[in-house]
């Protein structure tokens, strides 16, 4: 009886090691990691690139407008004293994505963290959306993630460490009126995220999706303008309605989304994969 008790205590300690853990401060462990953030000259992508730079990461950025992009990259270099590599191209172009990832790996040695992002699709109802709108939404908001994942996963496998984080939308959980392109196409990203998490967990690669709610960026101004034109309400009324729909009664700040992405990329989220995390002030109505 005494022996059995002793054995079970040993198994308990060996199996779970409760007594071996020592609580450490929440160091994110990101210093010198190589973080690629797509579509990052402004808005959520820029806030995310800045947040990684603030953690001491080397950062790779892209967007179509080269001038705005290089200005954003220079600001980050000066503010955070980290290396930043920035190149202008369209994330819907697979050859350009491939060239960019190769250039990042050649400059920094690898890619540890890849945050996929792109401009949002136009605000339209189903009958107003053209077939070209559907093609472009699939290309930008789904296939661009496929393009990046194909290129970065082999680098991550070699290091047996990696993080892929997709920036999508609250629409992955709850459709938003007049955003049929986002409501439909972003669901495919969630399927991809879960599949990649399942397939590459054994390689130390964690894959998660972050869905912003209404967050104060230029994209939101665009949406407010479209909704104002359709409804006759002024843009301020539209912003106020979005804010009051969230239990926190305000719009999100880009930095709040960025901090969640950085945490998911960190050593502190080492047992989190295949998830969708909403940063929406509680707006999602489900359980
Ligand atoms: N803000 C929100 O409330 C909210 C809510 C839910 C979902 N989202 C989604 O989150 C994503 C980011 O939103 P945001 O608010 O940060 O938008 P944003 O302020 O319009 O910024 C978009 C960024 O992406 C770049 N970009 C756009 N299309 C690109 C392309 N084809 N190739 C490369 N770069 C591209 C833009 O630069 P260039 O124009 O120079 O390329 C810019 O840097 C979007 O998909 C949006 O739909 C946003």
XYZ file of C-alpha atoms and ligand atoms in Angstrom:
335
model
C 0.000 0.000 0.000
C 2.800 2.351 1.038
C 4.779 1.333 -2.062
C 1.807 1.895 -4.381
C 1.285 5.336 -2.912
C 4.939 6.218 -3.450
C 4.798 4.948 -7.054
C 1.698 6.956 -7.875
C 3.337 10.093 -6.462
C 6.349 9.483 -8.722
C 4.151 9.021 -11.795
C 2.227 12.148 -10.861
C 5.406 14.162 -10.670
C 7.009 12.638 -13.741
C 3.856 12.909 -15.854
C 2.756 16.421 -14.993
C 5.764 17.938 -13.289
C 3.602 20.318 -11.260
C 6.354 20.767 -8.685
C 8.911 21.552 -11.388
C 7.255 24.694 -12.781
C 8.591 28.003 -11.568
C 6.415 30.974 -12.319
C 8.259 33.473 -14.521
C 7.293 37.019 -15.509
C 5.348 37.106 -18.782
C 8.331 37.561 -21.093
C 6.971 37.139 -24.623
C 10.274 35.658 -25.809
C 10.092 37.390 -29.185
C 13.386 39.303 -29.242
C 15.219 38.782 -32.568
C 12.419 36.674 -34.030
C 11.740 37.360 -37.712
C 8.177 38.597 -38.132
C 6.627 39.061 -41.571
C 3.432 41.121 -41.564
C 1.523 41.370 -44.851
C -0.440 44.445 -45.954
C 1.197 46.564 -43.303
C 1.659 50.188 -44.428
C -1.353 51.342 -42.379
C -4.212 50.171 -40.180
C -4.147 46.769 -38.477
C -1.101 45.503 -40.400
C 0.978 48.558 -39.498
C -0.039 48.382 -35.825
C 0.978 44.702 -35.824
C 4.352 45.389 -37.463
C 4.978 48.135 -34.881
C 4.017 45.844 -32.011
C 6.497 43.170 -33.179
C 9.194 45.834 -33.554
C 8.490 46.991 -29.998
C 9.256 43.402 -28.873
C 12.645 43.535 -30.625
C 11.691 41.448 -33.685
C 13.185 41.957 -37.109
C 10.232 42.930 -39.258
C 9.280 42.403 -42.922
C 6.461 44.506 -44.335
C 4.616 44.881 -47.632
C 1.798 46.826 -49.309
C 1.100 47.996 -52.857
C 1.902 51.691 -52.484
C 5.698 51.713 -52.176
C 5.938 55.296 -50.956
C 3.540 54.915 -48.025
C 5.127 51.566 -47.195
C 8.718 52.861 -47.105
C 7.628 55.837 -44.954
C 5.977 53.437 -42.487
C 9.053 51.171 -42.455
C 11.372 54.112 -41.798
C 9.197 55.310 -38.916
C 9.398 51.850 -37.296
C 13.194 51.642 -37.781
C 13.685 55.018 -36.102
C 11.243 54.415 -33.280
C 12.290 50.885 -32.327
C 15.858 50.585 -33.617
C 15.192 47.241 -35.316
C 15.893 46.002 -38.846
C 12.923 46.418 -41.174
C 12.685 45.048 -44.702
C 9.865 46.445 -46.845
C 8.840 45.730 -50.413
C 5.860 46.929 -52.461
C 3.676 44.331 -54.217
C 0.150 42.929 -54.361
C -0.465 39.975 -52.001
C -2.827 38.527 -54.607
C 0.180 37.786 -56.839
C 1.657 34.365 -55.918
C 4.948 34.965 -57.741
C 5.444 38.250 -55.891
C 4.678 36.573 -52.536
C 7.197 33.858 -53.342
C 9.904 36.396 -54.288
C 9.218 38.421 -51.142
C 9.451 35.469 -48.737
C 12.687 34.365 -50.442
C 14.083 37.900 -50.072
C 13.105 38.047 -46.369
C 14.727 34.652 -45.735
C 17.845 35.719 -47.573
C 18.089 38.967 -45.583
C 17.183 37.658 -42.128
C 17.976 33.932 -42.462
C 14.427 32.559 -42.112
C 10.820 33.502 -41.343
C 9.587 32.692 -37.823
C 6.248 34.464 -37.753
C 3.936 35.166 -40.674
C 0.867 37.355 -40.257
C -1.369 37.273 -43.318
C -3.507 40.279 -44.094
C -4.917 42.146 -47.110
C -7.322 44.954 -47.906
C -10.973 44.151 -47.221
C -13.498 43.396 -49.983
C -16.060 46.040 -51.014
C -19.223 46.379 -48.922
C -21.974 44.871 -51.061
C -25.077 42.735 -50.846
C -25.252 39.491 -52.854
C -26.896 40.776 -56.055
C -24.662 43.850 -56.195
C -21.455 41.794 -56.014
C -20.059 41.029 -59.478
C -18.227 37.856 -60.449
C -15.052 39.946 -60.579
C -15.692 41.007 -56.963
C -15.916 37.326 -55.992
C -12.707 36.444 -57.845
C -10.812 39.329 -56.261
C -12.131 38.559 -52.752
C -11.098 34.913 -53.102
C -7.688 35.948 -54.382
C -7.041 38.648 -51.773
C -8.792 37.368 -48.693
C -8.261 33.632 -49.091
C -5.616 32.702 -51.655
C -3.104 35.271 -50.393
C -3.022 33.262 -47.139
C -2.420 30.067 -49.129
C 0.413 31.781 -51.023
C 2.168 32.938 -47.837
C 1.636 29.650 -45.991
C 3.163 27.622 -48.864
C 6.269 29.784 -48.809
C 6.873 30.154 -45.069
C 6.070 26.651 -43.785
C 9.286 25.013 -45.123
C 11.367 27.675 -43.298
C 9.446 27.055 -40.079
C 9.784 23.285 -40.438
C 13.552 23.621 -40.661
C 13.624 25.463 -37.310
C 10.861 23.337 -35.793
C 9.250 26.596 -34.678
C 6.746 28.838 -36.387
C 3.623 30.926 -36.061
C 1.103 31.698 -38.775
C -1.619 34.143 -37.789
C -4.341 35.239 -40.159
C -6.067 38.589 -39.769
C -9.632 38.148 -40.972
C -12.797 39.542 -39.404
C -15.613 39.056 -36.932
C -17.424 37.774 -40.061
C -15.686 34.414 -39.483
C -18.110 33.951 -36.561
C -21.005 36.261 -37.317
C -22.028 37.592 -40.748
C -22.177 41.384 -41.086
C -24.897 42.995 -43.240
C -23.752 44.019 -46.740
C -20.394 42.280 -46.368
C -21.384 39.107 -48.196
C -17.932 38.771 -49.788
C -16.234 38.827 -46.399
C -18.917 36.648 -44.737
C -18.453 33.913 -47.339
C -14.787 34.002 -48.294
C -13.236 34.378 -44.840
C -14.847 31.141 -43.675
C -12.431 29.353 -46.011
C -9.512 30.918 -44.134
C -10.775 29.384 -40.903
C -10.927 25.962 -42.579
C -7.380 26.464 -43.802
C -6.150 27.618 -40.387
C -7.586 24.557 -38.680
C -6.154 22.240 -41.355
C -2.679 23.781 -41.142
C -2.792 23.638 -37.339
C -3.617 19.917 -37.540
C -1.033 19.100 -40.183
C 1.920 21.115 -38.916
C 1.556 20.970 -35.131
C 4.083 18.131 -35.167
C 6.589 20.582 -36.697
C 6.196 23.112 -33.890
C 4.105 25.413 -36.085
C 1.069 27.022 -34.450
C -1.638 28.470 -36.675
C -4.394 30.773 -35.450
C -6.880 33.273 -36.776
C -7.644 36.715 -35.307
C -10.939 38.384 -36.163
C -11.211 42.124 -35.600
C -14.535 43.718 -34.811
C -15.071 47.360 -35.773
C -11.659 48.967 -35.365
C -10.704 52.579 -36.056
C -8.769 52.432 -39.356
C -9.171 53.850 -42.869
C -10.986 50.665 -43.871
C -13.702 51.472 -41.332
C -14.046 54.990 -42.759
C -14.546 53.401 -46.194
C -17.251 51.096 -44.808
C -18.973 54.000 -43.027
C -18.991 55.980 -46.267
C -20.558 53.062 -48.180
C -23.153 52.488 -45.489
C -23.933 56.198 -45.252
C -24.528 56.366 -49.021
C -26.831 53.344 -48.843
C -28.807 54.375 -45.733
C -28.895 58.179 -45.823
C -27.519 58.302 -42.240
C -24.448 60.419 -41.644
C -21.108 58.715 -41.029
C -20.961 59.696 -37.342
C -24.297 57.968 -36.709
C -22.905 54.855 -38.344
C -19.757 54.869 -36.200
C -21.905 55.426 -33.080
C -24.149 52.482 -33.977
C -21.134 50.175 -34.430
C -19.672 51.329 -31.116
C -22.915 50.816 -29.220
C -23.337 47.311 -30.666
C -20.288 46.166 -28.665
C -20.642 45.630 -24.901
C -17.532 47.813 -24.471
C -19.436 50.669 -26.214
C -16.553 51.860 -28.341
C -14.617 50.999 -31.473
C -11.407 48.989 -31.200
C -7.956 50.526 -31.521
C -5.524 48.892 -34.004
C -3.043 48.339 -31.163
C -5.570 46.155 -29.335
C -5.721 43.789 -32.309
C -1.932 43.920 -32.711
C -1.311 43.000 -29.065
C -3.444 39.884 -29.472
C -1.510 38.853 -32.594
C 1.794 39.394 -30.772
C 0.642 37.303 -27.811
C -0.415 34.465 -30.150
C 3.026 34.617 -31.789
C 4.798 34.557 -28.444
C 6.199 31.773 -26.293
C 3.352 32.490 -23.874
C 0.770 31.067 -26.311
C 2.691 27.830 -26.853
C -0.329 25.525 -26.388
C -2.804 27.523 -28.488
C -3.380 26.454 -32.083
C -6.232 26.126 -34.572
C -8.245 28.852 -32.839
C -10.140 31.948 -33.879
C -9.771 34.782 -31.389
C -12.090 37.741 -31.827
C -10.922 41.214 -30.808
C -14.338 42.804 -31.042
C -15.187 44.431 -27.707
C -17.609 41.543 -27.144
C -19.713 42.285 -30.245
C -20.075 38.622 -31.285
C -23.448 37.541 -29.937
C -22.852 33.786 -29.692
C -21.522 31.717 -26.824
N -10.807 47.884 -39.446
C -11.825 47.102 -39.170
O -12.769 47.486 -38.471
C -11.866 45.684 -39.689
C -12.858 44.820 -39.194
C -12.906 43.521 -39.666
C -11.997 43.097 -40.617
N -11.047 43.971 -41.069
C -10.137 43.461 -42.116
O -8.798 43.558 -41.686
C -7.955 43.806 -42.836
C -7.108 45.044 -42.571
O -7.990 46.122 -42.342
P -7.505 47.611 -42.036
O -8.642 48.234 -41.307
O -6.168 47.639 -41.450
O -7.458 48.191 -43.539
P -6.726 49.491 -44.121
O -6.609 50.552 -43.086
O -7.461 49.786 -45.371
O -5.236 48.973 -44.473
C -5.040 48.024 -45.448
C -3.548 47.787 -45.635
O -3.386 46.704 -46.534
C -2.621 47.100 -47.671
N -3.163 46.369 -48.808
C -4.436 46.415 -49.257
N -4.592 45.618 -50.312
C -3.379 45.042 -50.535
C -2.886 44.152 -51.521
N -3.685 43.674 -52.482
N -1.592 43.765 -51.467
C -0.772 44.259 -50.511
N -1.187 45.111 -49.555
C -2.471 45.509 -49.574
C -2.826 48.600 -47.751
O -1.780 49.253 -48.455
P -1.880 49.523 -50.056
O -3.229 50.083 -50.308
O -0.740 50.439 -50.357
O -1.697 48.186 -50.701
C -2.804 48.946 -46.262
O -1.478 48.964 -45.785
C -8.900 43.939 -44.027
O -9.007 42.716 -44.696
C -10.219 44.297 -43.372
O -11.335 43.945 -44.156
C -10.960 45.240 -40.635
